[in-house]
Amino acid sequence: MAQRLVRTICANCKEEYSPSDEELDRIKLKKSRLNGKKLFQGKGCSQCRNTGYHGRTGIFELIPMSRSIGGWFLIMLMKI
């Protein structure tokens, strides 16, 4: 299991956002992949201390264990 905490956009000041072509190029994302999905960013307000973020959200990843993955882990542990 892996986890990461990411900042949450402030609900009080969030606004819809359209990234520029340069921003999409920088993260190697084609505009067609957005398929009309809405993106948001925090503008900044007194509730978030003008950061645009308020709180954090956990993102979790779980790998279902199979014999082949278990075997790989054992091999990697033996190398340590």
PDB file of C-alpha atoms in Angstrom:
ATOM      1  CA  MET A   1       0.000   0.000   0.000  1.00  0.00           C
ATOM      2  CA  ALA A   2       1.256   3.460  -0.873  1.00  0.00           C
ATOM      3  CA  GLN A   3      -0.166   6.756   0.244  1.00  0.00           C
ATOM      4  CA  ARG A   4       0.329  10.423  -0.425  1.00  0.00           C
ATOM      5  CA  LEU A   5      -1.275  13.519   1.032  1.00  0.00           C
ATOM      6  CA  VAL A   6      -2.242  16.239  -1.431  1.00  0.00           C
ATOM      7  CA  ARG A   7      -3.515  19.728  -0.744  1.00  0.00           C
ATOM      8  CA  THR A   8      -7.273  20.270  -1.138  1.00  0.00           C
ATOM      9  CA  ILE A   9      -8.526  23.302  -3.061  1.00  0.00           C
ATOM     10  CA  CYS A  10     -10.329  25.743  -0.769  1.00  0.00           C
ATOM     11  CA  ALA A  11     -14.100  25.328  -1.217  1.00  0.00           C
ATOM     12  CA  ASN A  12     -14.679  28.983  -0.327  1.00  0.00           C
ATOM     13  CA  CYS A  13     -12.617  30.492  -3.149  1.00  0.00           C
ATOM     14  CA  LYS A  14     -12.330  27.764  -5.787  1.00  0.00           C
ATOM     15  CA  GLU A  15     -12.998  28.857  -9.335  1.00  0.00           C
ATOM     16  CA  GLU A  16     -13.085  27.131 -12.695  1.00  0.00           C
ATOM     17  CA  TYR A  17      -9.760  27.171 -14.510  1.00  0.00           C
ATOM     18  CA  SER A  18      -8.702  26.606 -18.129  1.00  0.00           C
ATOM     19  CA  PRO A  19      -5.000  25.743 -18.474  1.00  0.00           C
ATOM     20  CA  SER A  20      -2.988  27.389 -21.239  1.00  0.00           C
ATOM     21  CA  ASP A  21      -1.473  25.364 -24.064  1.00  0.00           C
ATOM     22  CA  GLU A  22       1.976  25.955 -22.525  1.00  0.00           C
ATOM     23  CA  GLU A  23       0.837  24.495 -19.196  1.00  0.00           C
ATOM     24  CA  LEU A  24      -0.620  21.438 -20.913  1.00  0.00           C
ATOM     25  CA  ASP A  25       2.606  20.974 -22.905  1.00  0.00           C
ATOM     26  CA  ARG A  26       4.664  21.193 -19.708  1.00  0.00           C
ATOM     27  CA  ILE A  27       2.791  18.263 -18.145  1.00  0.00           C
ATOM     28  CA  LYS A  28       2.530  16.438 -21.494  1.00  0.00           C
ATOM     29  CA  LEU A  29      -1.277  16.448 -21.532  1.00  0.00           C
ATOM     30  CA  LYS A  30      -3.272  16.888 -24.727  1.00  0.00           C
ATOM     31  CA  LYS A  31      -6.307  19.148 -24.548  1.00  0.00           C
ATOM     32  CA  SER A  32      -8.420  16.364 -26.089  1.00  0.00           C
ATOM     33  CA  ARG A  33      -7.802  14.218 -22.972  1.00  0.00           C
ATOM     34  CA  LEU A  34      -9.750  16.713 -20.874  1.00  0.00           C
ATOM     35  CA  ASN A  35     -12.978  15.799 -22.758  1.00  0.00           C
ATOM     36  CA  GLY A  36     -14.860  18.788 -21.364  1.00  0.00           C
ATOM     37  CA  LYS A  37     -13.865  18.027 -17.766  1.00  0.00           C
ATOM     38  CA  LYS A  38     -13.728  21.062 -15.490  1.00  0.00           C
ATOM     39  CA  LEU A  39     -10.544  22.038 -13.683  1.00  0.00           C
ATOM     40  CA  PHE A  40     -10.459  24.264 -10.620  1.00  0.00           C
ATOM     41  CA  GLN A  41      -7.965  26.375  -8.724  1.00  0.00           C
ATOM     42  CA  GLY A  42      -8.103  28.299  -5.477  1.00  0.00           C
ATOM     43  CA  LYS A  43      -8.087  32.073  -5.866  1.00  0.00           C
ATOM     44  CA  GLY A  44      -7.084  32.727  -2.250  1.00  0.00           C
ATOM     45  CA  CYS A  45      -9.204  34.093   0.580  1.00  0.00           C
ATOM     46  CA  SER A  46      -9.119  34.742   4.322  1.00  0.00           C
ATOM     47  CA  GLN A  47     -10.278  31.183   5.117  1.00  0.00           C
ATOM     48  CA  CYS A  48      -7.258  29.629   3.364  1.00  0.00           C
ATOM     49  CA  ARG A  49      -4.850  32.467   4.241  1.00  0.00           C
ATOM     50  CA  ASN A  50      -4.637  33.381   0.550  1.00  0.00           C
ATOM     51  CA  THR A  51      -3.042  30.056  -0.402  1.00  0.00           C
ATOM     52  CA  GLY A  52      -5.983  28.665  -2.388  1.00  0.00           C
ATOM     53  CA  TYR A  53      -5.782  25.431  -0.379  1.00  0.00           C
ATOM     54  CA  HIS A  54      -7.480  24.268   2.811  1.00  0.00           C
ATOM     55  CA  GLY A  55      -6.688  20.882   4.310  1.00  0.00           C
ATOM     56  CA  ARG A  56      -5.330  17.720   2.741  1.00  0.00           C
ATOM     57  CA  THR A  57      -6.736  14.630   1.081  1.00  0.00           C
ATOM     58  CA  GLY A  58      -5.204  11.156   1.141  1.00  0.00           C
ATOM     59  CA  ILE A  59      -4.558   9.273  -2.089  1.00  0.00           C
ATOM     60  CA  PHE A  60      -4.047   5.546  -1.591  1.00  0.00           C
ATOM     61  CA  GLU A  61      -2.766   2.832  -3.901  1.00  0.00           C
ATOM     62  CA  LEU A  62      -3.152  -0.847  -3.173  1.00  0.00           C
ATOM     63  CA  ILE A  63      -1.548  -3.688  -5.119  1.00  0.00           C
ATOM     64  CA  PRO A  64      -3.524  -6.940  -4.931  1.00  0.00           C
ATOM     65  CA  MET A  65      -1.054  -9.655  -3.950  1.00  0.00           C
ATOM     66  CA  SER A  66      -0.607 -12.518  -6.384  1.00  0.00           C
ATOM     67  CA  ARG A  67       1.908 -15.359  -6.380  1.00  0.00           C
ATOM     68  CA  SER A  68       4.057 -13.643  -8.999  1.00  0.00           C
ATOM     69  CA  ILE A  69       4.114 -10.315  -7.145  1.00  0.00           C
ATOM     70  CA  GLY A  70       4.812 -12.094  -3.843  1.00  0.00           C
ATOM     71  CA  GLY A  71       7.678 -13.975  -5.472  1.00  0.00           C
ATOM     72  CA  TRP A  72       9.100 -10.740  -6.840  1.00  0.00           C
ATOM     73  CA  PHE A  73       9.009  -9.163  -3.351  1.00  0.00           C
ATOM     74  CA  LEU A  74      10.826 -12.174  -1.883  1.00  0.00           C
ATOM     75  CA  ILE A  75      13.535 -11.943  -4.540  1.00  0.00           C
ATOM     76  CA  MET A  76      13.963  -8.221  -3.864  1.00  0.00           C
ATOM     77  CA  LEU A  77      14.160  -8.811  -0.096  1.00  0.00           C
ATOM     78  CA  MET A  78      16.876 -11.437  -0.586  1.00  0.00           C
ATOM     79  CA  LYS A  79      18.967  -8.882  -2.481  1.00  0.00           C
ATOM     80  CA  ILE A  80      19.010  -6.540   0.521  1.00  0.00           C
TER      81      ILE A  80
END
